[in-house]
Amino acid sequence: MLTQLKDIIGDLGFLSFEISLAAGAIVILILGLVVKHKLAYKVGFIAVLLLALLLLSFGQEEVLLLGDNLQFNDLGALLKALFVFTAIWIVFYPTAENHGSEYYFLMISMILGSALMLSANNLLVIYLVIELTSFASYSLTNFDFKKKSFEAGMKYLLFGGVSSALALYGASILYGYSGTLSLSGMDFGVVENSAFLNLGMALFIGGVLFKVSVVPFHIWVPSTYEATPTDAVAVLSVIPKIAGFVLLNRILDALNVYEISWLLNTVTILGIATIGMGTLGALRQTNVKRLIAYGAVAHSGFLLAAVLIPFENGVSAFVWYAVVYALMNVAVFYLVSLFESKGMTEVDQFAGLYKKEVYLGGLVVLVMISLIGLPPTSGFTIKLFLFTVMWEWYQSVGDPLTVAYLVIAVISVVFSLFFYLKIPYQMFLRDGQNTNYSQSSLSQRVIATIFTLLVLWLFFRPEILNNIANNIKFLDW
Amino acid sequence: MENLLSWLIFIPFIAALVVGFIPKDKSQLIKIIALAATSIQLVLGLLLFFQFDGDTKPSLWSEAFQFTELEPWIHFKLGSIGSLQVDYFVGVDGISMPLVTLSALLLVIGVISSWKLEQKVKGYFILYLILSGSLIGCFVALDFFLFYVFFEFMLLPMFFLIGIWGGPRRSYASIKFFLYTLFGSLLILIVMIGLYLSTGSIDDAGNQINTFSLVQMMDGSFLENTLLAPGSSFVLWGSSLRYWAFILLLIGFIIKLPAVPFHTWLPDAHVEAPTAISVLLAGVLLKVGGYGLFRICYAIFPDIAIELAQPVAIIGMISIVYGGMVAMAQNDVKKLIAYSSVSHMGFVLLGLAALTAEGVSGSLFQMVSHGFISGALFLIVGVIYDRTHDRQIESLSGLASKMRQYTFFVVLFFFASLGLPGLSGFVGEILVFMGAIGAESINGVIPSWIGMVSVLGLIISAGYYLWTLQRMFFGKYWTREAAWDVKMVDLSAREWLMLVPLALLTLLFGVFPSLLLGPIENTMNFFVEHIMNQGQTYLNL
């Protein structure tokens, strides 16, 4: 008993990132009671994130903590740093002016849940951290206190509730067959081919697919993105998704799905469908955030491909895609929130905007072509890497399904050109009157420029990210 | 001169940056900077032409390039893929050198032709200069990655140049242009990755070093039993992956060329684009497609080039005949010339498919001469459009009696385009026919009937040009609207300045084709030799 306690206390050192987030969340909540000044919450939020980042340790071997409930490795550390980097900018978003302390409390809770998702190694822990992330997300969706938000939040909540209930049921089946909750010890022995067990696996994996918005679990995405405050969307579209994919990979690995061809093929086909549905869905959107939401669904399909690739390069491609995807989303949602704060949410409102906002228009073009995946942006670099690894995937397994995946992915790029360019198209090619439009301020332009330059920079100097990645022993998930 | 090619690429980019800092009301200054930048490019382009050494006979592609520059760009280890290696690697051989000089010339003419532009001058010239740099970059890049980056980077400026400064249906045309060419370039991207994974070397330590170098790809340094290595065991739907890769590349580049059935974006883009952009589009951008076929499709996949010579030649033949027939049915002069471009680019395909020295040289000669002629033809249409804002053939007649100088140029370029001996169009076409008809007895890759049927194209093009001349220029002088009458003045000094150099070059290359054929001869012979020998070797694996 005492030694167990000692172990736990000893393990807590590894958990400093998570602990400081949890403590910080509570501090901010208290701060909200004491200080009424909104700036204080923002400062507090930044301070908590930076503190957590400071306490993050890199370069260690993989460890199992608290029994074997949590698994820590460098990939997790890298992605946690990425989470902080993604989230810290939201205080600069023009739509973030009026958030109370609860908002930042929820935001930190979501980051905490996602950070734990990177490490969760136990069926029950997985369920708990998914719920932690989800509940924070549900509440954030409602944070605009508008009718539309409630509708979207309710949709999100119902979908999320049902899928986590099914996942829990799946987890109970897995527990029943293996007799353990730990992913490390998952062994189904002779019953491996039982249909009921397969059902359990499918349900459990489905619960995670919901978080990463893979078809057919993506239905909540457009309306949720549309109704949620844009600064929250920037985080919501990146952090839980990346965490979910890492978790998905661990589960696929633990359940040995790479050997179960029907399940692997199903997930592969879902990935192809995700790219297809996301792209086709986006074509007809007229609302800026819904359009980008469908685009984000398509990006999930690309990320899923990297997760499914069963060798080392898949991890590299995944890390690359995750980092650049985060950068692009921060940039694009910043621009969206800039325009949103001036009342522009529909694509056709952008008509003729170049007369007032030529510079930001140029940045929008660059960020959009990065989302499409054209040079000279890092969006191209990640597509190139991913396609390279997918070629290798085909070379190593020879499965026509992998070729289909590659082909659909490539074709989707052509379609994505069509919808991502809608906004630049309206801005530059259409004529319109924006009499009420007030120009963006210098500071806003500077921030937007920084985000855009980051997106470009990784194209011209990709070895920088690669060096960081190489110093970290992330070769195993 | 050191780093000649880099200057050619980067001078316009630098100029674009400079223009970016000039206030937008100083439009005259912006135009002068653009003119200066492109003029320097022209001087460098001419320097390149005259300093190019056409006497050395290469025996490997790695010996074929001159003015080469090699700087490492992206180098790092990427898991088991090995080292990712992208270089800034540029150089020219007999295939790219004439195209670079041609581009430099047309870029200056494009600036002169945009001189009267008044709307959004700053944006226009920034995009124009970016386009200029990317175009040259595309022709000189010897690294596939670099080539691809420039290739894609042309699309965006072009999209906006057509979409913002174009005619009434500009948005439709610009999006169609973008979607078509992006689709093509993604097909190229797929093959590029496959080639990257298949090309390279093993260093002393046993590490695999993959490369994007086009030179190594052309020289055939493939890694054993990789996806696109000759004789590898990868088979998809009954054919080797090399076969599919060739087809993807072929589609990718003939969208750009364009050839039937992927040509439908071209008339739309041409009709809507402003005059200067039409000139560049016809004169240079289409050549990127042709150049890609030479450099990448054919030189890297010689085995499939031999195997598929007949279908490629037939696509060329159909383009020649069909493009000409559609041109005949047009009422809009600009559309007519656009379709005649499709027809003339068919010659490029046909000559290339023949794989004989005459055919291939003719194909390249045709690209250069079409650059002069079609550039001039679009300028000619611009002259009318500037005055009347109308391009219908029926709207005007008897111009010869009113605008004598103009009619002189029209007749000259129409005749050059329909292949009158003594003008450059004739040389390219006759060489292509010699190649295509003679191939059966030389290497037997294509039967001679394809060439013979294509001769029909000459008659058809004579038909539509002469008919247009008759309807618009001869007969009684008449304009559809009386108000145009006062505007019908003859060529201005600026228009002379644009048309005279092109006219002289058309004449010069028509009378002395060896001016161009001389410097490129060795490269062309090597190109054909390489394809026939290496192709056979690969096929026997």
mmCIF file of N, CA and C in Angstrom, chain A residues 68-163:
data_model
loop_
_atom_site.group_PDB
_atom_site.id
_atom_site.type_symbol
_atom_site.label_atom_id
_atom_site.label_comp_id
_atom_site.label_asym_id
_atom_site.label_seq_id
_atom_site.Cartn_x
_atom_site.Cartn_y
_atom_site.Cartn_z
ATOM 1 N N ASP A 68 -0.436 1.192 -15.208
ATOM 2 C CA ASP A 68 -0.094 1.480 -16.599
ATOM 3 C C ASP A 68 -1.240 2.240 -17.254
ATOM 4 N N ASN A 69 -1.811 3.139 -16.473
ATOM 5 C CA ASN A 69 -2.964 3.877 -16.979
ATOM 6 C C ASN A 69 -2.592 4.973 -17.962
ATOM 7 N N LEU A 70 -1.410 5.507 -17.797
ATOM 8 C CA LEU A 70 -0.988 6.581 -18.686
ATOM 9 C C LEU A 70 0.343 6.216 -19.316
ATOM 10 N N GLN A 71 0.490 6.576 -20.561
ATOM 11 C CA GLN A 71 1.719 6.277 -21.264
ATOM 12 C C GLN A 71 2.314 7.581 -21.767
ATOM 13 N N PHE A 72 3.567 7.851 -21.380
ATOM 14 C CA PHE A 72 4.183 9.114 -21.789
ATOM 15 C C PHE A 72 5.301 8.852 -22.768
ATOM 16 N N ASN A 73 5.296 9.623 -23.842
ATOM 17 C CA ASN A 73 6.436 9.545 -24.748
ATOM 18 C C ASN A 73 6.670 10.913 -25.374
ATOM 19 N N ASP A 74 7.687 10.979 -26.217
ATOM 20 C CA ASP A 74 8.072 12.274 -26.762
ATOM 21 C C ASP A 74 7.099 12.796 -27.801
ATOM 22 N N LEU A 75 6.463 11.890 -28.488
ATOM 23 C CA LEU A 75 5.459 12.356 -29.436
ATOM 24 C C LEU A 75 4.402 13.150 -28.678
ATOM 25 N N GLY A 76 3.990 12.596 -27.519
ATOM 26 C CA GLY A 76 3.014 13.287 -26.698
ATOM 27 C C GLY A 76 3.518 14.650 -26.273
ATOM 28 N N ALA A 77 4.792 14.703 -25.850
ATOM 29 C CA ALA A 77 5.340 15.979 -25.392
ATOM 30 C C ALA A 77 5.335 17.005 -26.522
ATOM 31 N N LEU A 78 5.753 16.565 -27.695
ATOM 32 C CA LEU A 78 5.771 17.476 -28.845
ATOM 33 C C LEU A 78 4.376 18.004 -29.126
ATOM 34 N N LEU A 79 3.401 17.103 -29.107
ATOM 35 C CA LEU A 79 2.042 17.532 -29.441
ATOM 36 C C LEU A 79 1.460 18.421 -28.350
ATOM 37 N N LYS A 80 1.855 18.178 -27.094
ATOM 38 C CA LYS A 80 1.375 19.074 -26.028
ATOM 39 C C LYS A 80 1.907 20.485 -26.250
ATOM 40 N N ALA A 81 3.182 20.553 -26.642
ATOM 41 C CA ALA A 81 3.735 21.876 -26.950
ATOM 42 C C ALA A 81 2.947 22.514 -28.092
ATOM 43 N N LEU A 82 2.606 21.694 -29.067
ATOM 44 C CA LEU A 82 1.813 22.207 -30.183
ATOM 45 C C LEU A 82 0.453 22.713 -29.707
ATOM 46 N N PHE A 83 -0.147 21.982 -28.753
ATOM 47 C CA PHE A 83 -1.455 22.398 -28.233
ATOM 48 C C PHE A 83 -1.350 23.785 -27.601
ATOM 49 N N VAL A 84 -0.311 23.946 -26.773
ATOM 50 C CA VAL A 84 -0.133 25.243 -26.125
ATOM 51 C C VAL A 84 0.042 26.318 -27.187
ATOM 52 N N PHE A 85 0.862 26.007 -28.164
ATOM 53 C CA PHE A 85 1.133 26.979 -29.211
ATOM 54 C C PHE A 85 -0.138 27.354 -29.974
ATOM 55 N N THR A 86 -1.003 26.367 -30.166
ATOM 56 C CA THR A 86 -2.244 26.647 -30.896
ATOM 57 C C THR A 86 -3.188 27.494 -30.055
ATOM 58 N N ALA A 87 -3.288 27.131 -28.782
ATOM 59 C CA ALA A 87 -4.336 27.737 -27.965
ATOM 60 C C ALA A 87 -3.981 29.146 -27.513
ATOM 61 N N ILE A 88 -2.691 29.412 -27.377
ATOM 62 C CA ILE A 88 -2.286 30.651 -26.731
ATOM 63 C C ILE A 88 -2.704 31.878 -27.536
ATOM 64 N N TRP A 89 -2.898 31.703 -28.839
ATOM 65 C CA TRP A 89 -3.200 32.852 -29.690
ATOM 66 C C TRP A 89 -4.635 33.325 -29.565
ATOM 67 N N ILE A 90 -5.495 32.479 -28.986
ATOM 68 C CA ILE A 90 -6.913 32.825 -29.076
ATOM 69 C C ILE A 90 -7.240 34.129 -28.367
ATOM 70 N N VAL A 91 -6.380 34.539 -27.433
ATOM 71 C CA VAL A 91 -6.688 35.799 -26.735
ATOM 72 C C VAL A 91 -6.587 36.991 -27.687
ATOM 73 N N PHE A 92 -5.877 36.819 -28.795
ATOM 74 C CA PHE A 92 -5.742 37.940 -29.728
ATOM 75 C C PHE A 92 -6.894 38.034 -30.712
ATOM 76 N N TYR A 93 -7.732 37.030 -30.733
ATOM 77 C CA TYR A 93 -8.814 37.039 -31.715
ATOM 78 C C TYR A 93 -9.800 38.156 -31.388
ATOM 79 N N PRO A 94 -10.230 38.886 -32.399
ATOM 80 C CA PRO A 94 -11.178 39.978 -32.130
ATOM 81 C C PRO A 94 -12.480 39.479 -31.521
ATOM 82 N N THR A 95 -12.846 38.213 -31.803
ATOM 83 C CA THR A 95 -14.097 37.718 -31.228
ATOM 84 C C THR A 95 -13.929 37.314 -29.775
ATOM 85 N N ALA A 96 -12.689 37.379 -29.262
ATOM 86 C CA ALA A 96 -12.451 36.920 -27.886
ATOM 87 C C ALA A 96 -12.565 38.051 -26.882
ATOM 88 N N GLU A 97 -13.103 39.205 -27.306
ATOM 89 C CA GLU A 97 -13.109 40.375 -26.430
ATOM 90 C C GLU A 97 -13.852 40.137 -25.126
ATOM 91 N N ASN A 98 -15.008 39.494 -25.202
ATOM 92 C CA ASN A 98 -15.921 39.550 -24.068
ATOM 93 C C ASN A 98 -16.037 38.276 -23.257
ATOM 94 N N HIS A 99 -15.074 37.395 -23.419
ATOM 95 C CA HIS A 99 -15.218 36.135 -22.710
ATOM 96 C C HIS A 99 -14.918 36.308 -21.224
ATOM 97 N N GLY A 100 -15.745 35.636 -20.413
ATOM 98 C CA GLY A 100 -15.510 35.658 -18.969
ATOM 99 C C GLY A 100 -14.491 34.604 -18.574
ATOM 100 N N SER A 101 -14.284 34.505 -17.273
ATOM 101 C CA SER A 101 -13.260 33.567 -16.807
ATOM 102 C C SER A 101 -13.672 32.123 -17.073
ATOM 103 N N GLU A 102 -14.997 31.856 -17.084
ATOM 104 C CA GLU A 102 -15.464 30.481 -17.321
ATOM 105 C C GLU A 102 -14.992 29.977 -18.677
ATOM 106 N N TYR A 103 -14.953 30.920 -19.618
ATOM 107 C CA TYR A 103 -14.537 30.544 -20.965
ATOM 108 C C TYR A 103 -13.139 29.957 -20.935
ATOM 109 N N TYR A 104 -12.239 30.642 -20.230
ATOM 110 C CA TYR A 104 -10.863 30.157 -20.198
ATOM 111 C C TYR A 104 -10.732 28.901 -19.353
ATOM 112 N N PHE A 105 -11.601 28.804 -18.354
ATOM 113 C CA PHE A 105 -11.635 27.574 -17.565
ATOM 114 C C PHE A 105 -11.978 26.385 -18.460
ATOM 115 N N LEU A 106 -13.009 26.573 -19.267
ATOM 116 C CA LEU A 106 -13.426 25.477 -20.157
ATOM 117 C C LEU A 106 -12.343 25.165 -21.183
ATOM 118 N N MET A 107 -11.727 26.231 -21.684
ATOM 119 C CA MET A 107 -10.697 26.045 -22.687
ATOM 120 C C MET A 107 -9.543 25.221 -22.132
ATOM 121 N N ILE A 108 -9.126 25.575 -20.901
ATOM 122 C CA ILE A 108 -8.020 24.826 -20.311
ATOM 123 C C ILE A 108 -8.437 23.383 -20.036
ATOM 124 N N SER A 109 -9.698 23.203 -19.619
ATOM 125 C CA SER A 109 -10.167 21.838 -19.385
ATOM 126 C C SER A 109 -10.094 21.019 -20.661
ATOM 127 N N MET A 110 -10.448 21.662 -21.776
ATOM 128 C CA MET A 110 -10.419 20.942 -23.037
ATOM 129 C C MET A 110 -8.988 20.549 -23.390
ATOM 130 N N ILE A 111 -8.057 21.492 -23.169
ATOM 131 C CA ILE A 111 -6.657 21.186 -23.470
ATOM 132 C C ILE A 111 -6.170 20.070 -22.556
ATOM 133 N N LEU A 112 -6.573 20.150 -21.293
ATOM 134 C CA LEU A 112 -6.165 19.113 -20.337
ATOM 135 C C LEU A 112 -6.680 17.748 -20.780
ATOM 136 N N GLY A 113 -7.965 17.714 -21.136
ATOM 137 C CA GLY A 113 -8.545 16.446 -21.593
ATOM 138 C C GLY A 113 -7.793 15.908 -22.796
ATOM 139 N N SER A 114 -7.478 16.809 -23.743
ATOM 140 C CA SER A 114 -6.796 16.373 -24.951
ATOM 141 C C SER A 114 -5.386 15.897 -24.636
ATOM 142 N N ALA A 115 -4.706 16.614 -23.711
ATOM 143 C CA ALA A 115 -3.352 16.211 -23.355
ATOM 144 C C ALA A 115 -3.365 14.822 -22.747
ATOM 145 N N LEU A 116 -4.394 14.551 -21.932
ATOM 146 C CA LEU A 116 -4.485 13.221 -21.329
ATOM 147 C C LEU A 116 -4.843 12.168 -22.368
ATOM 148 N N MET A 117 -5.604 12.589 -23.369
ATOM 149 C CA MET A 117 -5.949 11.652 -24.439
ATOM 150 C C MET A 117 -4.683 11.113 -25.107
ATOM 151 N N LEU A 118 -3.656 11.970 -25.179
ATOM 152 C CA LEU A 118 -2.400 11.545 -25.801
ATOM 153 C C LEU A 118 -1.754 10.416 -25.022
ATOM 154 N N SER A 119 -2.082 10.330 -23.712
ATOM 155 C CA SER A 119 -1.394 9.357 -22.867
ATOM 156 C C SER A 119 -2.272 8.190 -22.430
ATOM 157 N N ALA A 120 -3.595 8.366 -22.541
ATOM 158 C CA ALA A 120 -4.490 7.384 -21.936
ATOM 159 C C ALA A 120 -4.212 5.978 -22.454
ATOM 160 N N ASN A 121 -4.127 5.045 -21.497
ATOM 161 C CA ASN A 121 -3.749 3.694 -21.890
ATOM 162 C C ASN A 121 -4.654 2.677 -21.209
ATOM 163 N N ASN A 122 -5.860 3.106 -20.892
ATOM 164 C CA ASN A 122 -6.748 2.268 -20.118
ATOM 165 C C ASN A 122 -8.164 2.599 -20.580
ATOM 166 N N LEU A 123 -8.962 1.574 -20.791
ATOM 167 C CA LEU A 123 -10.281 1.801 -21.373
ATOM 168 C C LEU A 123 -11.083 2.840 -20.608
ATOM 169 N N LEU A 124 -11.015 2.735 -19.290
ATOM 170 C CA LEU A 124 -11.812 3.647 -18.479
ATOM 171 C C LEU A 124 -11.244 5.060 -18.525
ATOM 172 N N VAL A 125 -9.899 5.146 -18.478
ATOM 173 C CA VAL A 125 -9.273 6.471 -18.560
ATOM 174 C C VAL A 125 -9.613 7.107 -19.901
ATOM 175 N N ILE A 126 -9.558 6.289 -20.947
ATOM 176 C CA ILE A 126 -9.891 6.817 -22.268
ATOM 177 C C ILE A 126 -11.291 7.415 -22.254
ATOM 178 N N TYR A 127 -12.215 6.643 -21.684
ATOM 179 C CA TYR A 127 -13.587 7.132 -21.637
ATOM 180 C C TYR A 127 -13.663 8.452 -20.870
ATOM 181 N N LEU A 128 -12.979 8.504 -19.727
ATOM 182 C CA LEU A 128 -13.043 9.711 -18.893
ATOM 183 C C LEU A 128 -12.458 10.923 -19.611
ATOM 184 N N VAL A 129 -11.304 10.752 -20.257
ATOM 185 C CA VAL A 129 -10.692 11.937 -20.861
ATOM 186 C C VAL A 129 -11.470 12.381 -22.099
ATOM 187 N N ILE A 130 -12.056 11.417 -22.801
ATOM 188 C CA ILE A 130 -12.890 11.834 -23.938
ATOM 189 C C ILE A 130 -14.070 12.652 -23.420
ATOM 190 N N GLU A 131 -14.647 12.192 -22.316
ATOM 191 C CA GLU A 131 -15.780 12.924 -21.762
ATOM 192 C C GLU A 131 -15.355 14.310 -21.276
ATOM 193 N N LEU A 132 -14.181 14.375 -20.651
ATOM 194 C CA LEU A 132 -13.695 15.675 -20.164
ATOM 195 C C LEU A 132 -13.577 16.659 -21.331
ATOM 196 N N THR A 133 -12.945 16.193 -22.392
ATOM 197 C CA THR A 133 -12.793 17.048 -23.567
ATOM 198 C C THR A 133 -14.148 17.408 -24.144
ATOM 199 N N SER A 134 -15.002 16.397 -24.243
ATOM 200 C CA SER A 134 -16.291 16.642 -24.892
ATOM 201 C C SER A 134 -17.137 17.615 -24.103
ATOM 202 N N PHE A 135 -17.195 17.446 -22.779
ATOM 203 C CA PHE A 135 -18.060 18.346 -22.010
ATOM 204 C C PHE A 135 -17.580 19.789 -22.100
ATOM 205 N N ALA A 136 -16.257 19.950 -22.058
ATOM 206 C CA ALA A 136 -15.748 21.308 -22.234
ATOM 207 C C ALA A 136 -16.157 21.843 -23.612
ATOM 208 N N SER A 137 -16.072 20.983 -24.645
ATOM 209 C CA SER A 137 -16.428 21.428 -25.990
ATOM 210 C C SER A 137 -17.910 21.766 -26.096
ATOM 211 N N TYR A 138 -18.762 20.891 -25.500
ATOM 212 C CA TYR A 138 -20.201 21.192 -25.568
ATOM 213 C C TYR A 138 -20.480 22.576 -25.010
ATOM 214 N N SER A 139 -19.876 22.860 -23.870
ATOM 215 C CA SER A 139 -20.165 24.151 -23.234
ATOM 216 C C SER A 139 -19.610 25.303 -24.063
ATOM 217 N N LEU A 140 -18.418 25.105 -24.610
ATOM 218 C CA LEU A 140 -17.837 26.177 -25.418
ATOM 219 C C LEU A 140 -18.711 26.492 -26.625
ATOM 220 N N THR A 141 -19.323 25.455 -27.178
ATOM 221 C CA THR A 141 -20.193 25.667 -28.329
ATOM 222 C C THR A 141 -21.312 26.638 -27.992
ATOM 223 N N ASN A 142 -21.793 26.544 -26.759
ATOM 224 C CA ASN A 142 -22.920 27.383 -26.359
ATOM 225 C C ASN A 142 -22.511 28.761 -25.886
ATOM 226 N N PHE A 143 -21.272 29.091 -26.003
ATOM 227 C CA PHE A 143 -20.797 30.266 -25.298
ATOM 228 C C PHE A 143 -21.236 31.595 -25.888
ATOM 229 N N ASP A 144 -21.809 31.559 -27.076
ATOM 230 C CA ASP A 144 -22.328 32.808 -27.643
ATOM 231 C C ASP A 144 -23.711 33.152 -27.112
ATOM 232 N N PHE A 145 -24.344 32.189 -26.436
ATOM 233 C CA PHE A 145 -25.689 32.370 -25.880
ATOM 234 C C PHE A 145 -26.684 32.866 -26.912
ATOM 235 N N LYS A 146 -26.610 32.262 -28.101
ATOM 236 C CA LYS A 146 -27.611 32.591 -29.112
ATOM 237 C C LYS A 146 -28.419 31.332 -29.394
ATOM 238 N N LYS A 147 -29.559 31.533 -30.053
ATOM 239 C CA LYS A 147 -30.426 30.389 -30.313
ATOM 240 C C LYS A 147 -29.708 29.356 -31.170
ATOM 241 N N LYS A 148 -28.998 29.901 -32.148
ATOM 242 C CA LYS A 148 -28.288 29.027 -33.065
ATOM 243 C C LYS A 148 -27.240 28.193 -32.331
ATOM 244 N N SER A 149 -26.585 28.827 -31.360
ATOM 245 C CA SER A 149 -25.576 28.105 -30.597
ATOM 246 C C SER A 149 -26.202 26.964 -29.817
ATOM 247 N N PHE A 150 -27.376 27.230 -29.219
ATOM 248 C CA PHE A 150 -28.013 26.180 -28.444
ATOM 249 C C PHE A 150 -28.377 25.012 -29.326
ATOM 250 N N GLU A 151 -28.866 25.353 -30.511
ATOM 251 C CA GLU A 151 -29.254 24.298 -31.445
ATOM 252 C C GLU A 151 -28.030 23.438 -31.782
ATOM 253 N N ALA A 152 -26.929 24.143 -32.134
ATOM 254 C CA ALA A 152 -25.718 23.418 -32.506
ATOM 255 C C ALA A 152 -25.174 22.643 -31.316
ATOM 256 N N GLY A 153 -25.208 23.288 -30.147
ATOM 257 C CA GLY A 153 -24.693 22.632 -28.953
ATOM 258 C C GLY A 153 -25.490 21.384 -28.635
ATOM 259 N N MET A 154 -26.806 21.476 -28.832
ATOM 260 C CA MET A 154 -27.669 20.329 -28.546
ATOM 261 C C MET A 154 -27.359 19.186 -29.506
ATOM 262 N N LYS A 155 -27.194 19.540 -30.767
ATOM 263 C CA LYS A 155 -26.851 18.535 -31.773
ATOM 264 C C LYS A 155 -25.554 17.827 -31.393
ATOM 265 N N TYR A 156 -24.597 18.659 -31.043
ATOM 266 C CA TYR A 156 -23.280 18.156 -30.672
ATOM 267 C C TYR A 156 -23.392 17.240 -29.459
ATOM 268 N N LEU A 157 -24.159 17.718 -28.462
ATOM 269 C CA LEU A 157 -24.306 16.967 -27.225
ATOM 270 C C LEU A 157 -24.980 15.628 -27.479
ATOM 271 N N LEU A 158 -26.041 15.628 -28.291
ATOM 272 C CA LEU A 158 -26.774 14.382 -28.533
ATOM 273 C C LEU A 158 -25.906 13.377 -29.286
ATOM 274 N N PHE A 159 -25.253 13.881 -30.348
ATOM 275 C CA PHE A 159 -24.367 12.989 -31.088
ATOM 276 C C PHE A 159 -23.267 12.453 -30.181
ATOM 277 N N GLY A 160 -22.678 13.387 -29.445
ATOM 278 C CA GLY A 160 -21.572 13.007 -28.572
ATOM 279 C C GLY A 160 -22.035 12.024 -27.515
ATOM 280 N N GLY A 161 -23.222 12.296 -26.933
ATOM 281 C CA GLY A 161 -23.736 11.433 -25.879
ATOM 282 C C GLY A 161 -23.951 10.024 -26.394
ATOM 283 N N VAL A 162 -24.612 9.927 -27.549
ATOM 284 C CA VAL A 162 -24.910 8.597 -28.081
ATOM 285 C C VAL A 162 -23.608 7.868 -28.407
ATOM 286 N N SER A 163 -22.689 8.585 -29.054
ATOM 287 C CA SER A 163 -21.488 7.859 -29.468
ATOM 288 C C SER A 163 -20.641 7.463 -28.269
#
